[in-house]
C-alpha positions as semicolon CSV with decimal commas, in nm:
position;residue;x (nm);y (nm);z (nm)
1;X;-5,138;-1,475;-1,085
2;X;-4,784;-1,287;-1,180
3;X;-4,520;-1,536;-1,247
4;X;-4,137;-1,455;-1,106
5;X;-3,855;-1,481;-1,376
6;X;-3,719;-1,806;-1,317
7;X;-4,059;-1,943;-1,393
8;X;-4,111;-1,733;-1,724
9;X;-3,824;-1,853;-1,827
10;X;-3,862;-2,193;-1,789
11;X;-4,216;-2,201;-1,915
12;X;-4,074;-2,016;-2,210
13;X;-3,840;-2,263;-2,276
14;X;-4,073;-2,528;-2,252
15;X;-3,849;-2,728;-1,959
16;X;-4,161;-2,765;-1,729
17;X;-4,353;-3,063;-1,781
18;X;-4,720;-3,057;-1,804
19;X;-4,959;-2,735;-1,747
20;X;-5,077;-2,563;-1,556
21;X;-4,777;-2,479;-1,334
22;X;-4,934;-2,461;-0,996
23;X;-4,635;-2,389;-0,802
24;X;-4,273;-2,343;-0,829
25;X;-4,165;-2,493;-0,558
26;X;-4,179;-2,848;-0,682
27;X;-3,943;-2,781;-0,969
28;X;-3,563;-2,711;-0,976
29;X;-3,356;-2,627;-1,285
30;X;-2,958;-2,767;-1,247
31;X;-2,727;-2,571;-1,517
32;X;-2,503;-2,873;-1,632
33;X;-2,193;-2,828;-1,853
34;X;-2,255;-3,098;-2,063
35;X;-2,488;-3,403;-2,252
36;X;-2,417;-3,700;-2,153
37;X;-2,315;-4,012;-2,349
38;X;-2,593;-4,201;-2,303
39;X;-2,780;-4,329;-1,980
40;X;-2,678;-4,663;-1,929
41;X;-2,457;-4,603;-1,621
42;X;-2,217;-4,922;-1,674
43;X;-2,119;-4,803;-2,017
44;X;-1,936;-4,422;-1,863
45;X;-1,681;-4,308;-1,635
46;X;-1,748;-3,913;-1,644
47;X;-1,949;-3,707;-1,429
48;X;-2,145;-3,591;-1,660
49;X;-2,273;-3,886;-1,739
50;X;-2,332;-4,027;-1,386
51;X;-2,518;-3,713;-1,264
52;X;-2,769;-3,749;-1,615
53;X;-2,859;-4,116;-1,551
54;X;-2,669;-4,257;-1,218
55;X;-2,763;-4,043;-0,968
56;X;-3,111;-3,923;-1,078
57;X;-3,263;-4,253;-1,242
58;X;-3,107;-4,552;-1,080
59;X;-3,038;-4,714;-0,743
60;X;-2,734;-4,907;-0,639
61;X;-2,695;-5,218;-0,383
62;X;-2,499;-4,985;-0,189
63;X;-2,491;-4,605;-0,224
64;X;-2,238;-4,338;-0,039
65;X;-2,397;-4,120;0,207
66;X;-2,482;-3,767;0,116
67;X;-2,183;-3,535;0,114
68;X;-1,957;-3,827;0,255
69;X;-1,727;-4,139;0,146
70;X;-1,926;-4,380;0,392
71;X;-2,115;-4,657;0,206
72;X;-2,447;-4,742;0,346
73;X;-2,734;-4,973;0,254
74;X;-2,966;-4,872;-0,077
75;X;-3,107;-5,181;-0,263
76;X;-2,944;-5,408;-0,038
77;X;-3,046;-5,375;0,339
78;X;-2,790;-5,561;0,448
79;X;-2,489;-5,784;0,343
80;X;-2,269;-6,022;0,559
81;X;-1,865;-6,146;0,480
82;X;-1,748;-6,474;0,460
83;X;-1,437;-6,517;0,702
84;X;-1,223;-6,577;0,430
85;X;-1,307;-6,266;0,243
86;X;-1,421;-6,419;-0,057
87;X;-1,844;-6,409;-0,020
88;X;-2,037;-6,143;-0,012
89;X;-2,401;-6,220;0,097
90;X;-2,653;-5,915;0,006
91;X;-3,035;-5,916;0,175
92;X;-3,213;-5,729;-0,082
93;X;-3,497;-5,437;0,012
94;X;-3,848;-5,566;-0,059
95;X;-4,106;-5,378;-0,216
96;X;-3,915;-5,139;-0,438
97;X;-4,096;-5,084;-0,786
98;X;-3,911;-4,982;-1,097
99;X;-4,001;-4,718;-1,282
100;X;-4,323;-4,696;-1,462
101;X;-4,369;-4,508;-1,878
102;X;-4,495;-4,464;-2,143
103;X;-4,215;-4,745;-2,299
104;X;-4,243;-4,975;-1,977
105;X;-4,446;-5,119;-1,727
106;X;-4,324;-5,306;-1,441
107;X;-4,518;-5,655;-1,358
108;X;-4,312;-5,698;-1,055
109;X;-4,098;-5,567;-0,805
110;X;-3,723;-5,554;-0,792
111;X;-3,554;-5,904;-0,719
112;X;-3,231;-6,070;-0,726
113;X;-3,304;-6,120;-1,131
114;X;-3,226;-5,757;-1,196
115;X;-2,869;-5,777;-0,988
116;X;-2,763;-6,098;-1,174
117;X;-2,895;-5,950;-1,511
118;X;-2,710;-5,603;-1,421
119;X;-2,373;-5,796;-1,357
120;X;-2,404;-6,087;-1,546
121;X;-2,442;-5,896;-1,858
122;X;-2,080;-5,736;-1,742
123;X;-1,908;-6,015;-1,682
124;X;-2,015;-6,244;-1,962
125;X;-1,927;-6,150;-2,332
126;X;-2,175;-6,405;-2,473
127;X;-2,443;-6,249;-2,264
128;X;-2,778;-6,292;-2,511
129;X;-2,832;-5,898;-2,412
130;X;-2,438;-5,759;-2,424
131;X;-2,457;-5,983;-2,824
132;X;-2,759;-5,790;-2,896
133;X;-2,622;-5,477;-2,797
134;X;-2,240;-5,492;-2,806
135;X;-2,102;-5,289;-2,497
136;X;-1,785;-5,248;-2,336
137;X;-1,768;-5,201;-1,936
138;X;-1,496;-4,958;-1,868
139;X;-1,495;-4,892;-1,493
140;X;-1,620;-5,268;-1,395
141;X;-1,294;-5,382;-1,625
142;X;-1,066;-5,077;-1,486
143;X;-1,054;-5,238;-1,128
144;X;-1,049;-5,532;-1,246
145;X;-1,388;-5,693;-1,116
146;X;-1,456;-5,881;-1,453
147;X;-1,176;-6,101;-1,318
148;X;-1,256;-6,117;-0,977
149;X;-1,620;-6,229;-0,954
150;X;-1,615;-6,567;-0,952
151;X;-2,012;-6,587;-0,977
152;X;-2,314;-6,437;-0,872
153;X;-2,611;-6,646;-0,737
154;X;-2,951;-6,608;-0,692
155;X;-3,047;-6,750;-0,341
156;X;-3,378;-6,683;-0,376
157;X;-3,566;-6,384;-0,481
158;X;-3,429;-6,123;-0,179
159;X;-3,105;-6,277;-0,170
160;X;-2,804;-6,266;-0,375
161;X;-2,434;-6,421;-0,321
162;X;-2,147;-6,310;-0,493
163;X;-1,815;-6,512;-0,489
164;X;-1,463;-6,382;-0,529
165;X;-1,138;-6,533;-0,679
166;X;-0,966;-6,296;-0,428
167;X;-1,003;-6,060;-0,162
168;X;-1,107;-5,754;-0,252
169;X;-1,070;-5,443;0,057
170;X;-1,279;-5,191;-0,167
171;X;-1,563;-5,431;-0,270
172;X;-1,846;-5,240;-0,121
173;X;-1,688;-4,901;-0,194
174;X;-1,694;-5,038;-0,551
175;X;-2,052;-5,161;-0,566
176;X;-2,166;-4,807;-0,460
177;X;-2,002;-4,686;-0,764
178;X;-2,220;-4,507;-1,034
179;X;-2,142;-4,774;-1,286
180;X;-2,298;-5,044;-1,033
181;X;-2,630;-4,894;-1,143
182;X;-2,908;-5,173;-1,124
183;X;-3,107;-5,220;-1,423
184;X;-3,448;-5,374;-1,467
185;X;-3,402;-5,806;-1,617
186;X;-3,755;-5,738;-1,719
187;X;-3,709;-5,464;-1,935
188;X;-3,421;-5,560;-2,085
189;X;-3,602;-5,918;-2,140
190;X;-3,866;-5,667;-2,340
191;X;-3,611;-5,504;-2,531
192;X;-3,457;-5,790;-2,603
193;X;-3,773;-5,970;-2,766
194;X;-3,891;-5,653;-2,955
195;X;-3,507;-5,584;-3,127
196;X;-3,471;-5,309;-2,936
197;X;-3,148;-5,348;-2,685
198;X;-2,942;-5,047;-2,758
199;X;-3,270;-4,843;-2,635
200;X;-3,179;-4,935;-2,251
201;X;-2,902;-4,648;-2,338
202;X;-3,147;-4,376;-2,447
203;X;-3,476;-4,442;-2,249
204;X;-3,314;-4,605;-1,897
205;X;-3,555;-4,782;-1,656
206;X;-3,439;-4,758;-1,315
207;X;-3,564;-4,763;-0,935
208;X;-3,423;-4,376;-0,830
209;X;-3,576;-4,089;-0,718
210;X;-3,614;-3,948;-1,068
211;X;-3,798;-4,114;-1,365
212;X;-3,636;-4,012;-1,704
213;X;-3,858;-3,791;-1,925
214;X;-3,713;-3,647;-2,229
215;X;-3,364;-3,542;-2,350
216;X;-3,262;-3,332;-2,636
217;X;-2,902;-3,288;-2,662
218;X;-2,681;-3,003;-2,595
219;X;-3,039;-2,851;-2,455
220;X;-3,176;-3,029;-2,197
221;X;-3,291;-3,354;-1,978
222;X;-3,620;-3,372;-1,799
223;X;-3,676;-3,586;-1,540
224;X;-4,015;-3,648;-1,296
225;X;-3,996;-3,715;-0,974
226;X;-4,034;-4,049;-0,832
227;X;-4,383;-4,055;-0,667
228;X;-4,360;-4,440;-0,560
229;X;-3,969;-4,401;-0,453
230;X;-3,922;-4,629;-0,146
231;X;-3,790;-4,347;0,006
232;X;-4,024;-4,068;-0,034
233;X;-3,807;-3,867;0,168
234;X;-3,575;-3,810;-0,085
235;X;-3,824;-3,719;-0,327
236;X;-3,929;-3,319;-0,280
237;X;-3,925;-3,223;-0,670
238;X;-4,203;-3,287;-0,913
239;X;-3,997;-3,168;-1,194
240;X;-3,615;-3,199;-1,203
241;X;-3,461;-3,049;-1,576
242;X;-3,082;-3,028;-1,688
243;X;-3,017;-2,747;-1,830
244;X;-2,673;-2,804;-2,069
245;X;-2,456;-2,534;-2,143
246;X;-2,038;-2,590;-2,206
247;X;-1,999;-2,225;-2,116
248;X;-1,938;-2,152;-1,777
249;X;-2,004;-1,756;-1,768
250;X;-2,342;-1,830;-1,915
251;X;-2,432;-2,105;-1,662
252;X;-2,302;-1,810;-1,422
253;X;-2,552;-1,568;-1,605
254;X;-2,839;-1,811;-1,568
255;X;-2,791;-1,892;-1,216
256;X;-2,800;-1,519;-1,114
257;X;-3,098;-1,438;-1,353
258;X;-3,284;-1,735;-1,162
259;X;-3,302;-1,892;-1,499
260;X;-3,153;-2,212;-1,298
261;X;-3,116;-2,295;-0,914
262;X;-2,760;-2,472;-0,932
263;X;-2,466;-2,488;-1,152
264;X;-2,153;-2,634;-1,148
265;X;-1,824;-2,596;-1,199
266;X;-1,781;-2,173;-1,193
267;X;-1,467;-1,994;-1,372
268;X;-1,264;-1,852;-1,131
269;X;-1,323;-1,497;-1,284
270;X;-1,675;-1,551;-1,242
271;X;-1,599;-1,640;-0,815
272;X;-1,632;-1,282;-0,738
273;X;-1,964;-1,151;-0,864
274;X;-2,124;-1,484;-0,773
275;X;-1,977;-1,502;-0,413
276;X;-2,135;-1,092;-0,347
277;X;-2,462;-1,190;-0,490
278;X;-2,763;-1,218;-0,225
279;X;-2,948;-1,433;-0,399
280;X;-2,683;-1,726;-0,390
281;X;-2,510;-1,957;-0,165
282;X;-2,164;-2,060;-0,278
283;X;-2,030;-2,341;-0,055
284;X;-1,704;-2,479;-0,111
285;X;-1,520;-2,805;0,004
286;X;-1,149;-2,881;-0,037
287;X;-1,080;-3,095;-0,355
288;X;-1,069;-3,474;-0,387
289;X;-0,946;-3,388;-0,746
290;X;-0,639;-3,403;-0,974
291;X;-0,563;-3,236;-1,299
292;X;-0,283;-3,373;-1,512
293;X;-0,115;-3,434;-1,837
294;X;-0,144;-3,808;-1,965
295;X;0,126;-3,868;-2,228
296;X;0,017;-4,185;-2,438
297;X;0,330;-4,406;-2,397
298;X;0,197;-4,628;-2,691
299;X;0,271;-4,336;-2,960
300;X;0,672;-4,197;-3,035
301;X;0,798;-4,022;-2,902
302;X;0,622;-4,067;-2,581
303;X;0,730;-4,402;-2,544
304;X;1,073;-4,261;-2,460
305;X;1,085;-4,216;-2,079
306;X;1,335;-3,921;-2,162
307;X;1,072;-3,752;-2,365
308;X;0,829;-3,769;-2,055
309;X;1,075;-3,624;-1,847
310;X;1,168;-3,366;-2,063
311;X;0,796;-3,241;-2,119
312;X;0,719;-3,263;-1,735
313;X;0,983;-3,021;-1,642
314;X;0,924;-2,801;-1,909
315;X;0,596;-2,719;-1,771
316;X;0,552;-2,405;-1,566
317;X;0,309;-2,497;-1,341
318;X;0,322;-2,223;-1,096
319;X;0,221;-1,983;-1,382
320;X;-0,044;-2,221;-1,537
321;X;-0,248;-2,242;-1,174
322;X;-0,186;-1,821;-1,140
323;X;-0,366;-1,821;-1,488
324;X;-0,633;-2,095;-1,505
325;X;-0,686;-2,184;-1,097
326;X;-0,682;-1,838;-0,983
327;X;-0,624;-1,886;-0,644
328;X;-0,863;-2,182;-0,616
329;X;-0,607;-2,454;-0,695
330;X;-0,294;-2,587;-0,503
331;X;0,004;-2,758;-0,646
332;X;-0,027;-3,077;-0,772
333;X;0,302;-3,335;-0,723
334;X;0,136;-3,673;-0,675
335;X;-0,035;-3,890;-0,871
336;X;-0,348;-3,868;-0,624
337;X;-0,482;-3,560;-0,413
338;X;-0,302;-3,519;-0,067
339;X;-0,662;-3,571;0,159
340;X;-0,656;-3,930;0,016
341;X;-0,509;-4,186;0,296
342;X;-0,177;-4,340;0,168
343;X;-0,059;-4,024;-0,013
344;X;0,303;-3,971;0,067
345;X;0,439;-3,636;0,108
346;X;0,822;-3,727;0,037
347;X;0,735;-3,725;-0,318
348;X;0,892;-3,416;-0,498
349;X;0,818;-3,285;-0,842
350;X;1,118;-3,252;-1,091
351;X;1,253;-2,889;-1,131
352;X;1,148;-2,682;-1,381
353;X;1,408;-2,673;-1,647
354;X;1,373;-2,585;-1,982
355;X;1,731;-2,607;-2,060
356;X;1,787;-2,961;-1,905
357;X;1,451;-3,076;-2,093
358;X;1,609;-2,969;-2,460
359;X;1,905;-3,142;-2,377
360;X;1,669;-3,486;-2,240
361;X;1,511;-3,433;-2,607
362;X;1,799;-3,386;-2,838
363;X;1,958;-3,688;-2,629
364;X;1,654;-3,883;-2,706
365;X;1,673;-3,808;-3,088
366;X;1,401;-3,601;-3,064
367;X;1,450;-3,369;-3,359
368;X;1,350;-2,956;-3,298
369;X;1,031;-2,855;-3,427
370;X;0,873;-3,218;-3,373
371;X;0,486;-3,206;-3,344
372;X;0,261;-3,318;-3,121
373;X;-0,093;-3,284;-3,024
374;X;-0,217;-3,171;-2,710
375;X;-0,549;-3,234;-2,666
376;X;-0,787;-3,038;-2,423
377;X;-1,158;-3,099;-2,284
378;X;-1,416;-2,917;-2,422
379;X;-1,626;-2,859;-2,044
380;X;-1,494;-2,687;-1,710
381;X;-1,436;-2,994;-1,488
382;X;-1,337;-2,909;-1,074
383;X;-0,992;-3,019;-1,135
384;X;-0,958;-2,788;-1,454
385;X;-1,175;-2,479;-1,477
386;X;-1,051;-2,359;-1,789
387;X;-0,904;-2,664;-2,019
388;X;-0,835;-2,445;-2,318
389;X;-0,647;-2,162;-2,167
390;X;-0,389;-2,459;-1,992
391;X;-0,353;-2,585;-2,344
392;X;-0,261;-2,259;-2,453
393;X;0,022;-2,229;-2,184
394;X;0,151;-2,577;-2,228
395;X;0,190;-2,511;-2,597
396;X;0,392;-2,219;-2,521
397;X;0,591;-2,394;-2,265
398;X;0,682;-2,699;-2,488
399;X;0,754;-2,469;-2,778
400;X;1,079;-2,323;-2,568
401;X;1,169;-2,660;-2,595
402;X;1,134;-2,730;-2,960
403;X;0,794;-2,933;-2,937
404;X;0,524;-2,788;-3,175
405;X;0,176;-2,888;-2,989
406;X;-0,116;-2,839;-3,208
407;X;-0,424;-2,804;-2,962
408;X;-0,740;-3,066;-3,065
409;X;-1,064;-3,089;-2,904
410;X;-1,372;-3,233;-2,920
411;X;-1,734;-3,261;-2,777
412;X;-1,680;-3,415;-2,411
413;X;-1,831;-3,758;-2,548
414;X;-1,636;-3,767;-2,843
415;X;-1,318;-3,648;-2,661
416;X;-1,340;-3,954;-2,426
417;X;-1,464;-4,212;-2,654
418;X;-1,120;-4,098;-2,872
419;X;-0,915;-4,069;-2,597
420;X;-1,034;-4,458;-2,472
421;X;-0,920;-4,563;-2,824
422;X;-0,572;-4,387;-2,780
423;X;-0,635;-4,149;-3,042
424;X;-0,396;-3,875;-2,874
425;X;-0,044;-3,775;-2,804
426;X;-0,106;-3,584;-2,493
427;X;-0,423;-3,495;-2,359
428;X;-0,560;-3,253;-2,052
429;X;-0,769;-3,490;-1,791
430;X;-0,843;-3,558;-1,458
431;X;-1,024;-3,733;-1,173
432;X;-1,286;-3,639;-0,891
433;X;-1,203;-3,956;-0,645
434;X;-1,504;-4,203;-0,669
435;X;-1,509;-4,405;-0,348
436;X;-1,226;-4,289;-0,085
437;X;-1,053;-4,583;-0,164
438;X;-0,652;-4,555;-0,326
439;X;-0,697;-4,797;-0,556
440;X;-0,969;-4,559;-0,732
441;X;-0,679;-4,365;-0,806
442;X;-0,372;-4,616;-0,867
443;X;-0,552;-4,861;-0,964
444;X;-0,841;-4,760;-1,170
445;X;-0,618;-4,439;-1,355
446;X;-0,272;-4,616;-1,382
447;X;-0,336;-4,970;-1,359
448;X;-0,267;-5,249;-1,657
449;X;-0,653;-5,327;-1,631
450;X;-0,749;-5,011;-1,706
451;X;-0,514;-4,943;-2,049
452;X;-0,849;-4,907;-2,266
453;X;-1,049;-4,736;-2,014
454;X;-0,978;-4,446;-1,745
455;X;-0,567;-4,510;-1,778
456;X;-0,539;-4,228;-2,047
457;X;-0,123;-4,307;-2,087
458;X;-0,217;-4,669;-2,195
459;X;0,066;-4,715;-1,950
460;X;0,157;-5,068;-1,854
461;X;0,397;-5,148;-1,598
462;X;0,432;-5,469;-1,447
463;X;0,646;-5,370;-1,134
464;X;0,416;-5,090;-1,071
465;X;0,054;-5,308;-1,160
466;X;0,213;-5,613;-0,924
467;X;0,229;-5,349;-0,606
468;X;-0,145;-5,211;-0,661
469;X;-0,290;-5,546;-0,744
470;X;-0,113;-5,682;-0,390
471;X;-0,253;-5,373;-0,220
472;X;-0,622;-5,451;-0,298
473;X;-0,568;-5,820;-0,171
474;X;-0,519;-5,738;0,182
475;X;-0,746;-5,559;0,468
476;X;-0,499;-5,413;0,654
477;X;-0,475;-5,053;0,594
478;X;-0,086;-5,031;0,721
479;X;0,018;-5,298;0,492
480;X;-0,169;-5,133;0,205
481;X;-0,026;-4,810;0,292
482;X;0,337;-4,938;0,251
483;X;0,246;-5,093;-0,117
484;X;0,077;-4,811;-0,227
485;X;0,367;-4,568;-0,139
486;X;0,626;-4,814;-0,361
487;X;0,352;-4,788;-0,628
488;X;0,369;-4,345;-0,601
489;X;0,707;-4,380;-0,617
490;X;0,720;-4,639;-0,901
491;X;0,472;-4,398;-1,100
492;X;0,664;-4,053;-1,033
493;X;0,980;-4,244;-1,183
494;X;0,803;-4,346;-1,474
495;X;0,642;-4,017;-1,570
496;X;0,306;-4,121;-1,771
497;X;0,098;-3,852;-1,633
498;X;0,233;-3,474;-1,519
499;X;0,038;-3,363;-1,201
500;X;-0,099;-3,013;-1,202
501;X;-0,367;-2,917;-0,969
502;X;-0,568;-2,999;-0,724
503;X;-0,851;-2,748;-0,701
504;X;-1,080;-2,617;-0,429
505;X;-1,447;-2,707;-0,537
506;X;-1,725;-2,435;-0,549
507;X;-2,110;-2,476;-0,596
508;X;-2,325;-2,196;-0,682
509;X;-2,666;-2,200;-0,613
510;X;-2,968;-1,980;-0,537
511;X;-3,090;-1,927;-0,169
512;X;-3,412;-2,087;-0,230
513;X;-3,266;-2,472;-0,251
514;X;-3,270;-2,637;0,050
515;X;-3,070;-2,973;0,121
516;X;-2,858;-2,978;-0,158
517;X;-2,495;-3,157;-0,038
518;X;-2,172;-3,139;-0,181
519;X;-2,029;-3,473;-0,261
520;X;-1,644;-3,516;-0,228
521;X;-1,690;-3,728;-0,561
522;X;-1,793;-3,447;-0,793
523;X;-2,140;-3,617;-0,817
524;X;-2,457;-3,367;-0,850
525;X;-2,772;-3,538;-0,657
526;X;-3,069;-3,426;-0,584
527;X;-3,197;-3,667;-0,309
528;X;-3,418;-3,482;-0,054
529;X;-3,303;-3,150;-0,223
530;X;-3,627;-2,882;-0,250
531;X;-3,677;-2,568;-0,394
532;X;-3,853;-2,311;-0,175
533;X;-3,908;-2,082;-0,407
């Protein structure tokens, strides 16, 4: 038998599970952009981590429809909400099996105990597993779920009841998000008894369509198709391989050579060649995203509003969008994308004005030549295809007003970890929406509950926070919109961030790939995906 180029490459790289390889159609290689921090989704906030764990190994009570924003039943088959909006009762799916691996063999099906373990570990700092493996859950906290979930009750093996302290209009949407992946309580007990609690983050066990096999940092992650999956039509691959490369041009080369079948986040400079390749499809979607600069308001001189205003008006956004996005970016003026309901179109940018910026800095007592750090992401994301170039352009813009920016970068996991700790002065970051609700932007990224998580500005403004908190407590969309509009104006006035751009999302893949859907949330899911060659 003569092997085609992609299969020869996979065999040479040792990427395919087992041997002999009988057919290529059941295997798919995904050229991913970075190494995950780990495989316990509740600990993380980035698409890199979620793609590698939550979208492969795990399920949630509810999940978003493929390619859409609607939450549908998953590990819960249905749910009821009490008239006062405070009690959610979930009926759980019977007959769901957790993965069986060389390090864990389940003795029972998924049930209510697994839901209680998953959420009580995030709720209770005194939980035995959390004490054995001290862990923070930034997303859970960022959305205030640690404060709003009053209790979780096991009604019976297949029924769970959540009781809230306050109405949360986005509660089901929140539970469909990646951080809410359901763990096995039985596996957790095994780890606890053996003194290996931290292995929940290295050797994951879930109910998802793919079973974790092996991980080599900065190289590859291997998964096997879950032949016992509760929805067999979703598993059409025997093997799924994440081939990790932080260089977008390398990923594009591998895709064109057939060494992988799907990639993500191509450089704008590579798009023309990818679009012309007859062996590729390059579907595209308007980006539900935002690339921005976050100013750490806990560090001088960014604690002064005049300084943030000055640096904001010193940014030549038009030049950045032309050079960095190369036709695939739209100017951003607000703290979330225009496609998000409640977006206020009346908000405008301050004019680009280096002379006025210099005056503001002088009035704020900032000396000529003041040095700051500007952090640049090491990976390409949909909201920022070239953070290094953007940082260099910002460095030049700010030099014109007397600020010396030293560009800093770290490996992606370290970048996020250090940013959560507030080590940066200003940083390039961004967001792709996770659940279709405005709170996922205005609360998760800029609210007081998020200052140790995704609020990289560390900005906690009581007036703003009161508005976004109130908006979550009502279910009428018009009432929520009115509150969010006020919040958007307050945020724009206080300048904790400088919005740069919303980008168009391109998802290059081989023509042999069938069934892949672009996620509005920037996730890469392989449910129902097949490789026909």
